[in-house]
Amino acid sequence: MPPSLPPLYPITLQHGLLLGAALFSVGLAGVLAKRNAIVILMAVEVMLNGVNVTFVAFAGYLQPPVLTGQVFAVFVIAVAAAEAAVGLAIIIAIYRLRQTVQVDKADELRG
Amino acid sequence: MSQNAWIVAALPLASFLLIAAGARRSERASAWLTIISIGLGAGISGLVLAEVAGGARVQQSFAWLPLSGAFGLSLGFQVDPLTATMLVVVTSVSLLVQIYSLGYMRGDAGYSRYFAAMSLFTFSMLGLVLANSLLTIYLFWELVGLCSYLLIGHWHERPEAAAAAKKAFIVTRFGDFAFLLGILFLYWHAGTVDFTGLEQAAAAGRIPAAALTVGMLLVFCGAVGKSAQFPLHVWLPDAMEGPTPVSALIHAATMVAAGVYLMARTSPLLEHSATAMLVVAGVGGFTAIFAATMGLVANDIKRVLAYSTVSQLGYMMLAIGLGAMAAGVFHLFNHAFFKALLFLCAGSVIHLMNTNDMFEMGGLRRQRPLAFWATTIAALSLAGVFPLSGFWSKDEILAAASAQPLLFAAALVTVFLTATYMFRVIFLTFLGSPRGHAHEHPEPVSMAIPLAVLIVPSILTGLLGAPMVGNPLGSFLEGQAAHAEFDPTVAALSTAVALGGILFAWALYGGGKTEPAARLAAQFRPAHQLLVNRYYMDHLYDWLVRRVVLGIGWIANRIDLGLIDWMVNSVGAAAVAAGGSLRRIQSGQVQTYAWAFFAGAVTLAVVAAWPMLMGTR
Amino acid sequence: MDVGLLLSEIILAGAAGGLLLAEAFVPRLAKRRGMLLLATMSLVASAIVLVPRAGATATSFSGAFIVDGFTVYFKLLLLAATFLVLLGSGRFLDEVEDRQAESIALVLLATAALMLLVSATELITLYISLEMAGLSFAFLAAWHKHSDRSIEAGLKFFLLNALSSAVLLYGMAILYGITGETQLDAIAGNLASAPTPALLLSVSFLLAGFGFKVSAVPFQMWTPDVYEGAPTPITAYLSVASKAAGFAIVIRVLQTALPSAQQEWMTLVALLAAVTMTVGNVVALIQTNIKRMLAYSTIAQAGYILVGIAAGTDQGLAAVLFYLAAYTATNLAAFTAVIEISGRTNSERIADFAGLHQRSPWLAFALAVSLLSLAGLPPLAGFFAKIYVFWAAIQSGLVWLVLLGVLNSAISLYYYAQVIHDMYMVPGREAAPTRAMPPLAAALTITVVGVFGLGILSSFFMGAAEAAARTLSQ
Amino acid sequence: MVIPMELLVAGGFYTFAAAAIAGAISLIIARNVFHSALFLTLTLASAGGVFVILGADFLAAVQLLIYVGAVMILILFGLMLTPQDVELPNLSTPGQAISGAIVAAAIFVVSAATLLSAQWSGTAAEPSDVATTEQIGVSLFTTFVLPFEIASVLFLVAMIGAIVIARER
């Protein structure tokens, strides 16, 4: 079955999925295109939000309703918070050594 | 006990591992670990033998490399009369030799190494004896070869010893390679390498007759290498470069007997191929007489014994080739004891004189009376003089050969030659007046005891196969009441021939004189030269290696350099070049890595959905 | 709800907490030897708790957590690997003197996380265990925080790990959307018999996410950099424990949740296996740093292991389980030797291993044995592992993959043998022989014995692996 | 005039969705990292709005509390602890940025096409609008108590590690 865009309204599952995919991809573009490690971290958060939107969309529309998707999203948010802390700790440590947070400067290990 | 017969082999392995792990720092510990482990093994072997005599049989194997389908390899052990007999021979001779080594090797720099290798060797030999399949036997076969290499080259700082070790290794490799081919060949046709499985397949006619012949001949090649049969006999005399106890144990009593054991073990298969049997008998008979003639002129006491070993192994092969497996094993059994005794006596006089050359000995009867009497008894036994042990087994073989005039004649001549060269040794070494300088040092008790002990079986073991007690060993091995083929005419004839040989030796060397022999040698100079130069076999091999093999090697090398090398190098260069370009992708940029990651994920998704996109699913 | 099933993990977490508290409140007591003793005791206790569980399958926490033969096999492997890594970590702990307790505690917590991961049968539990392990590894890789290379390794691992879990999560979200379930067996129950494109998208994303954990090409690119930059004991730990758990969860998810797409995932895994072993071996050819070379070697090994998964049979699974045990022993032997050698020479260049045979024969021997096992030479563990895996693949008709695998093994011999050649044939500079710390020597001995034992007695261990694999397919 | 509920929902969804995507794109385009952080806040908050529309009221609260409240503060601290030239550099090399965009687009096309073409069995016409807070709360302490407990240990790991790695010594 060829993919087709959902109708303008009402809002359906497909709308949510499309938004999720869009956020995921835009976040990915940010990860691949930005140099600043902290901004990359932010872009990762955008990707995770894309996934969360997908989860919530499924949780909202699936019949019979199962909230597992929302619970999953709660955990994703929790992990994202921990991840941010971990990432920032490492970024601060690398900044202390090199006075920069540009990821393309971290290429001593290669080959 | 026979259910756990593997313990017999495990004990010396444990002692080897303990020595390697640290006991090597103490010479005393190394030696006693070896002796105790083998001693225990000998005790257990006795129990096993008793149980097997009572009817116990064991057959155990476990899947070593379990693969589903038709393949998969298993290892295992079996206990039957042949195994039980061999266990006793190997452990008891090994035990006595180890005790002897205590004194003989004293002061040697590699004392612990020697005992470690001896432990490993005993383990391998016992494993070989216990093996229940050709594959298992082959593993231990190779291990035995490795130990032999280590022990011949024990004094590796001596170039002759190093060369001899290498020669032994390489020559036997030829046989081993054929053996391996034979195993694969039989496996191909029978689908199993277990002895019982092979026997059933052969009995049921599931192996084509021609295939069985080819397979058994290939297996026999392995035995030819290990048991130093013509034309792969050249390594054994050189192997005398090793310490004398090594010669006694592995180049007389046990390891070289592995070939005979292999043929005895596979004799149920061999019996299905008359051609293979004829070849085995022919090679055995020829080797017997061929090696004996070379023994006539060697001056190195150990070399004479080595030729004698080759010759006697030929006897055993002859018996097996004639279908008299029990007679062959009986001879192996007797030979192990009196040949070990001969070597240990030789070691005793070598220890005293510091030379192997009999023409530098003479008159040693007074200094080493025990060795003299032991040698005489063992020599009489070897020559087959009634009623010593060698008489009974040799006569059984002769009786078996009596139907084949040519083989019978060869065997009979060999009896004469055997008696001659053995008494030549005795006259030159022990009688007459001293021709060399003895380093007067007393013989250690540890060396005397094994000599004294070994005299007993050299006299008595023949009774196990004697007809008047009903040939118990033969019945045991054959699994049915076997009557010894005893032919009074043959017995009388062989005894007479042996006595004739002794008299001939007396005429030439009696009382330690050497002139008659020298005169005879001058008279038959070409023949003498031929014998002294060992039928130029070594020269022939040398020439072959230098001209033919090296020539082929040169051509192969050209091809190798030109073609194969080029191919290998190209593949290698391509791989390295590919590595180089892939390495550039590994740029150190984390975002490149992330990019590759997602590109890979998309690719996976597309590949996964491809059949659906194409509508094929 | 049987909390007792969690006991082995709780013991480890408790020991980690105990270490941290001890360091905070009674610093005088928190000496390295005592801490290591506590840690190893907790590992042993954890193993003792586990062993009786091997016989029966038990689930708990609404089916989110399972203990069966399969999980016990992997958990014991993880515990053994952690134990050996801790034994060999003396030098590393000296270097991070001010944070020893945290180091050991993090390793224990990472092990607990991997054990939870192995037992997870529900996507949320699986995800959160995976993240816990991943974050621990990011820290541990960056643990030499004053070293440019270590911190760079940490950053790279952290970023790529976050991305891989994002993709994994997306795959899980889609799977959840298709089935409305997060329990693996319920997912399998709700899946239609024929796979849909959405399911295949999910499978692809899941494979990408897991591919990161097991270093499958092209998701492997973090591996060499992180292995080189991270402290060597951590590299050793990553290369065996993380990888074993990664394979455990790949197998669990593919087998339990996705049998309906088996044909498709077998194709994908076979493809990954082919690319992974080839790239790993080819790039390893030109490495000059031993840790980097071993990193590419582990990538290649992951390729061989994937061959067994691609076979898709019980026999293939058993072969994979055995392979992982053999690989754990072998790789730990190699890394433990490298820890000691590079610690002495202060160099990780392969060229500096020249003449090692004279300076430290035992180390050279251990490294040579492990490299030969990695190359797959008999009678070492690696040889039998390869035989089993390849045989299972042949039985599934993947002859082309096995041929490629054999070709790869031949290529690999070249770079493994090069190191051995340098150690034994090339004269090196003189250096006073020193003695290794006893725990490290013990770890080295245990692993080398393991490499021989797993090889010679392979049928025995293969039996255990088969039993473990059977519990999964039941 | 009564505006149908459907239309209201649709309007809200599109507003929040557009804001979320616009925020995400601006995050990439912005040259100043602080601006990026603000755009991230916009995206996160808008995603929270989408959650409300999709019937996840509790999750929307969590999103605002944790993301906007905690994570954003953390990121701002991170930005301030790593003072540098906040303007440049911005994007990676053109090659990296363009190939990155291509792969991101490919991911979008593949996932969107697959997800839109799929048959989602038994989906409702509109999201259920029961109150979720209690249900989620209960399930966190029953069905999902194990991941909940693991998450607490995960935070312990993050805490230990962050303290060790980020502290000055």
PDB file of C-alpha atoms in Angstrom, chain B residues 280-422:
ATOM      1  CA  VAL B 280      53.017 -56.866   5.519  1.00  0.00           C
ATOM      2  CA  ALA B 281      54.538 -60.317   5.788  1.00  0.00           C
ATOM      3  CA  GLY B 282      56.960 -59.618   2.934  1.00  0.00           C
ATOM      4  CA  VAL B 283      58.157 -56.316   4.317  1.00  0.00           C
ATOM      5  CA  GLY B 284      58.484 -57.859   7.751  1.00  0.00           C
ATOM      6  CA  GLY B 285      60.419 -60.881   6.567  1.00  0.00           C
ATOM      7  CA  PHE B 286      62.711 -58.836   4.396  1.00  0.00           C
ATOM      8  CA  THR B 287      63.370 -56.310   7.140  1.00  0.00           C
ATOM      9  CA  ALA B 288      64.198 -59.103   9.551  1.00  0.00           C
ATOM     10  CA  ILE B 289      67.019 -60.516   7.455  1.00  0.00           C
ATOM     11  CA  PHE B 290      68.080 -57.181   6.006  1.00  0.00           C
ATOM     12  CA  ALA B 291      68.599 -55.494   9.368  1.00  0.00           C
ATOM     13  CA  ALA B 292      70.270 -58.558  10.862  1.00  0.00           C
ATOM     14  CA  THR B 293      72.985 -58.502   8.216  1.00  0.00           C
ATOM     15  CA  MET B 294      73.804 -54.903   9.052  1.00  0.00           C
ATOM     16  CA  GLY B 295      74.000 -55.849  12.708  1.00  0.00           C
ATOM     17  CA  LEU B 296      76.847 -58.236  11.874  1.00  0.00           C
ATOM     18  CA  VAL B 297      79.364 -55.508  11.159  1.00  0.00           C
ATOM     19  CA  ALA B 298      78.394 -52.534  13.317  1.00  0.00           C
ATOM     20  CA  ASN B 299      80.979 -51.603  15.923  1.00  0.00           C
ATOM     21  CA  ASP B 300      78.757 -49.403  18.058  1.00  0.00           C
ATOM     22  CA  ILE B 301      77.169 -51.673  20.647  1.00  0.00           C
ATOM     23  CA  LYS B 302      73.926 -49.729  20.662  1.00  0.00           C
ATOM     24  CA  ARG B 303      73.715 -49.783  16.891  1.00  0.00           C
ATOM     25  CA  VAL B 304      73.955 -53.552  16.871  1.00  0.00           C
ATOM     26  CA  LEU B 305      71.080 -53.640  19.307  1.00  0.00           C
ATOM     27  CA  ALA B 306      69.204 -51.140  17.157  1.00  0.00           C
ATOM     28  CA  TYR B 307      69.561 -53.318  14.064  1.00  0.00           C
ATOM     29  CA  SER B 308      68.521 -56.228  16.152  1.00  0.00           C
ATOM     30  CA  THR B 309      65.395 -54.325  17.156  1.00  0.00           C
ATOM     31  CA  VAL B 310      64.586 -53.515  13.540  1.00  0.00           C
ATOM     32  CA  SER B 311      65.099 -57.161  12.665  1.00  0.00           C
ATOM     33  CA  GLN B 312      62.907 -58.434  15.512  1.00  0.00           C
ATOM     34  CA  LEU B 313      60.169 -55.927  14.672  1.00  0.00           C
ATOM     35  CA  GLY B 314      60.326 -57.394  11.184  1.00  0.00           C
ATOM     36  CA  TYR B 315      59.663 -60.769  12.759  1.00  0.00           C
ATOM     37  CA  MET B 316      56.579 -59.470  14.482  1.00  0.00           C
ATOM     38  CA  MET B 317      55.311 -57.883  11.284  1.00  0.00           C
ATOM     39  CA  LEU B 318      55.936 -61.146   9.534  1.00  0.00           C
ATOM     40  CA  ALA B 319      53.792 -62.948  12.097  1.00  0.00           C
ATOM     41  CA  ILE B 320      50.943 -60.462  11.779  1.00  0.00           C
ATOM     42  CA  GLY B 321      51.166 -60.572   8.000  1.00  0.00           C
ATOM     43  CA  LEU B 322      50.847 -64.340   8.222  1.00  0.00           C
ATOM     44  CA  GLY B 323      47.705 -63.987  10.277  1.00  0.00           C
ATOM     45  CA  ALA B 324      49.389 -65.091  13.486  1.00  0.00           C
ATOM     46  CA  MET B 325      48.566 -61.926  15.418  1.00  0.00           C
ATOM     47  CA  ALA B 326      48.901 -63.619  18.780  1.00  0.00           C
ATOM     48  CA  ALA B 327      52.334 -64.936  17.892  1.00  0.00           C
ATOM     49  CA  GLY B 328      53.467 -61.458  16.869  1.00  0.00           C
ATOM     50  CA  VAL B 329      52.201 -59.874  20.071  1.00  0.00           C
ATOM     51  CA  PHE B 330      53.701 -62.730  22.071  1.00  0.00           C
ATOM     52  CA  HIS B 331      57.050 -61.969  20.519  1.00  0.00           C
ATOM     53  CA  LEU B 332      56.559 -58.272  21.150  1.00  0.00           C
ATOM     54  CA  PHE B 333      55.867 -59.094  24.769  1.00  0.00           C
ATOM     55  CA  ASN B 334      58.979 -61.214  25.223  1.00  0.00           C
ATOM     56  CA  HIS B 335      61.139 -58.941  23.158  1.00  0.00           C
ATOM     57  CA  ALA B 336      60.199 -55.897  25.235  1.00  0.00           C
ATOM     58  CA  PHE B 337      61.759 -57.428  28.316  1.00  0.00           C
ATOM     59  CA  PHE B 338      64.911 -58.984  26.961  1.00  0.00           C
ATOM     60  CA  LYS B 339      65.642 -56.102  24.608  1.00  0.00           C
ATOM     61  CA  ALA B 340      65.196 -53.577  27.399  1.00  0.00           C
ATOM     62  CA  LEU B 341      67.566 -55.736  29.438  1.00  0.00           C
ATOM     63  CA  LEU B 342      70.125 -55.772  26.613  1.00  0.00           C
ATOM     64  CA  PHE B 343      70.018 -52.013  26.277  1.00  0.00           C
ATOM     65  CA  LEU B 344      70.291 -51.440  29.989  1.00  0.00           C
ATOM     66  CA  CYS B 345      73.325 -53.753  30.098  1.00  0.00           C
ATOM     67  CA  ALA B 346      74.798 -51.858  27.183  1.00  0.00           C
ATOM     68  CA  GLY B 347      74.142 -48.669  29.085  1.00  0.00           C
ATOM     69  CA  SER B 348      75.927 -50.133  32.049  1.00  0.00           C
ATOM     70  CA  VAL B 349      79.131 -50.817  30.084  1.00  0.00           C
ATOM     71  CA  ILE B 350      78.871 -47.520  28.195  1.00  0.00           C
ATOM     72  CA  HIS B 351      78.549 -45.772  31.524  1.00  0.00           C
ATOM     73  CA  LEU B 352      81.729 -47.546  32.583  1.00  0.00           C
ATOM     74  CA  MET B 353      83.801 -47.083  29.422  1.00  0.00           C
ATOM     75  CA  ASN B 354      82.419 -43.790  28.159  1.00  0.00           C
ATOM     76  CA  THR B 355      82.365 -45.132  24.612  1.00  0.00           C
ATOM     77  CA  ASN B 356      79.972 -47.061  22.441  1.00  0.00           C
ATOM     78  CA  ASP B 357      82.666 -48.753  20.393  1.00  0.00           C
ATOM     79  CA  MET B 358      82.954 -52.455  21.209  1.00  0.00           C
ATOM     80  CA  PHE B 359      86.524 -52.558  19.916  1.00  0.00           C
ATOM     81  CA  GLU B 360      87.481 -50.257  22.770  1.00  0.00           C
ATOM     82  CA  MET B 361      85.879 -52.531  25.327  1.00  0.00           C
ATOM     83  CA  GLY B 362      86.697 -56.157  26.064  1.00  0.00           C
ATOM     84  CA  GLY B 363      87.106 -58.178  29.209  1.00  0.00           C
ATOM     85  CA  LEU B 364      84.398 -56.381  31.078  1.00  0.00           C
ATOM     86  CA  ARG B 365      83.140 -59.616  32.573  1.00  0.00           C
ATOM     87  CA  ARG B 366      85.089 -59.005  35.734  1.00  0.00           C
ATOM     88  CA  GLN B 367      84.038 -55.377  36.260  1.00  0.00           C
ATOM     89  CA  ARG B 368      80.394 -55.892  35.365  1.00  0.00           C
ATOM     90  CA  PRO B 369      79.524 -59.510  36.116  1.00  0.00           C
ATOM     91  CA  LEU B 370      75.835 -58.788  36.461  1.00  0.00           C
ATOM     92  CA  ALA B 371      75.722 -57.092  33.081  1.00  0.00           C
ATOM     93  CA  PHE B 372      77.647 -59.989  31.569  1.00  0.00           C
ATOM     94  CA  TRP B 373      75.325 -62.675  32.829  1.00  0.00           C
ATOM     95  CA  ALA B 374      72.241 -60.621  32.070  1.00  0.00           C
ATOM     96  CA  THR B 375      73.425 -59.958  28.534  1.00  0.00           C
ATOM     97  CA  THR B 376      74.178 -63.602  27.989  1.00  0.00           C
ATOM     98  CA  ILE B 377      70.779 -64.714  29.171  1.00  0.00           C
ATOM     99  CA  ALA B 378      69.031 -62.034  27.133  1.00  0.00           C
ATOM    100  CA  ALA B 379      71.102 -62.861  24.067  1.00  0.00           C
ATOM    101  CA  LEU B 380      70.273 -66.523  24.369  1.00  0.00           C
ATOM    102  CA  SER B 381      66.654 -65.594  24.694  1.00  0.00           C
ATOM    103  CA  LEU B 382      66.879 -63.328  21.664  1.00  0.00           C
ATOM    104  CA  ALA B 383      68.613 -66.010  19.673  1.00  0.00           C
ATOM    105  CA  GLY B 384      65.788 -68.329  20.542  1.00  0.00           C
ATOM    106  CA  VAL B 385      67.543 -70.957  22.574  1.00  0.00           C
ATOM    107  CA  PHE B 386      65.412 -73.401  24.520  1.00  0.00           C
ATOM    108  CA  PRO B 387      63.858 -72.817  27.055  1.00  0.00           C
ATOM    109  CA  LEU B 388      64.232 -69.064  27.287  1.00  0.00           C
ATOM    110  CA  SER B 389      61.341 -66.777  26.450  1.00  0.00           C
ATOM    111  CA  GLY B 390      62.457 -65.840  22.937  1.00  0.00           C
ATOM    112  CA  PHE B 391      62.476 -69.469  21.940  1.00  0.00           C
ATOM    113  CA  TRP B 392      58.746 -69.926  22.348  1.00  0.00           C
ATOM    114  CA  SER B 393      57.600 -66.860  20.510  1.00  0.00           C
ATOM    115  CA  LYS B 394      60.134 -67.180  17.731  1.00  0.00           C
ATOM    116  CA  ASP B 395      59.168 -70.758  17.174  1.00  0.00           C
ATOM    117  CA  GLU B 396      55.543 -69.875  16.948  1.00  0.00           C
ATOM    118  CA  ILE B 397      56.374 -67.397  14.203  1.00  0.00           C
ATOM    119  CA  LEU B 398      58.570 -69.892  12.412  1.00  0.00           C
ATOM    120  CA  ALA B 399      55.836 -72.475  12.614  1.00  0.00           C
ATOM    121  CA  ALA B 400      53.392 -69.997  11.165  1.00  0.00           C
ATOM    122  CA  ALA B 401      55.835 -69.224   8.354  1.00  0.00           C
ATOM    123  CA  SER B 402      56.569 -72.858   7.579  1.00  0.00           C
ATOM    124  CA  ALA B 403      53.914 -72.893   4.862  1.00  0.00           C
ATOM    125  CA  GLN B 404      55.713 -70.126   2.948  1.00  0.00           C
ATOM    126  CA  PRO B 405      59.121 -71.504   1.938  1.00  0.00           C
ATOM    127  CA  LEU B 406      60.663 -68.145   1.064  1.00  0.00           C
ATOM    128  CA  LEU B 407      59.583 -66.403   4.230  1.00  0.00           C
ATOM    129  CA  PHE B 408      60.489 -69.444   6.298  1.00  0.00           C
ATOM    130  CA  ALA B 409      63.975 -69.455   4.828  1.00  0.00           C
ATOM    131  CA  ALA B 410      64.395 -65.743   5.533  1.00  0.00           C
ATOM    132  CA  ALA B 411      63.247 -66.237   9.101  1.00  0.00           C
ATOM    133  CA  LEU B 412      65.586 -69.150   9.595  1.00  0.00           C
ATOM    134  CA  VAL B 413      68.586 -67.288   8.200  1.00  0.00           C
ATOM    135  CA  THR B 414      67.710 -64.434  10.494  1.00  0.00           C
ATOM    136  CA  VAL B 415      67.873 -66.774  13.455  1.00  0.00           C
ATOM    137  CA  PHE B 416      71.409 -67.678  12.475  1.00  0.00           C
ATOM    138  CA  LEU B 417      72.425 -64.052  11.971  1.00  0.00           C
ATOM    139  CA  THR B 418      70.807 -63.027  15.229  1.00  0.00           C
ATOM    140  CA  ALA B 419      72.772 -65.552  17.212  1.00  0.00           C
ATOM    141  CA  THR B 420      75.956 -64.524  15.450  1.00  0.00           C
ATOM    142  CA  TYR B 421      75.770 -60.773  16.006  1.00  0.00           C
ATOM    143  CA  MET B 422      74.553 -61.118  19.576  1.00  0.00           C
TER     144      MET B 422
END
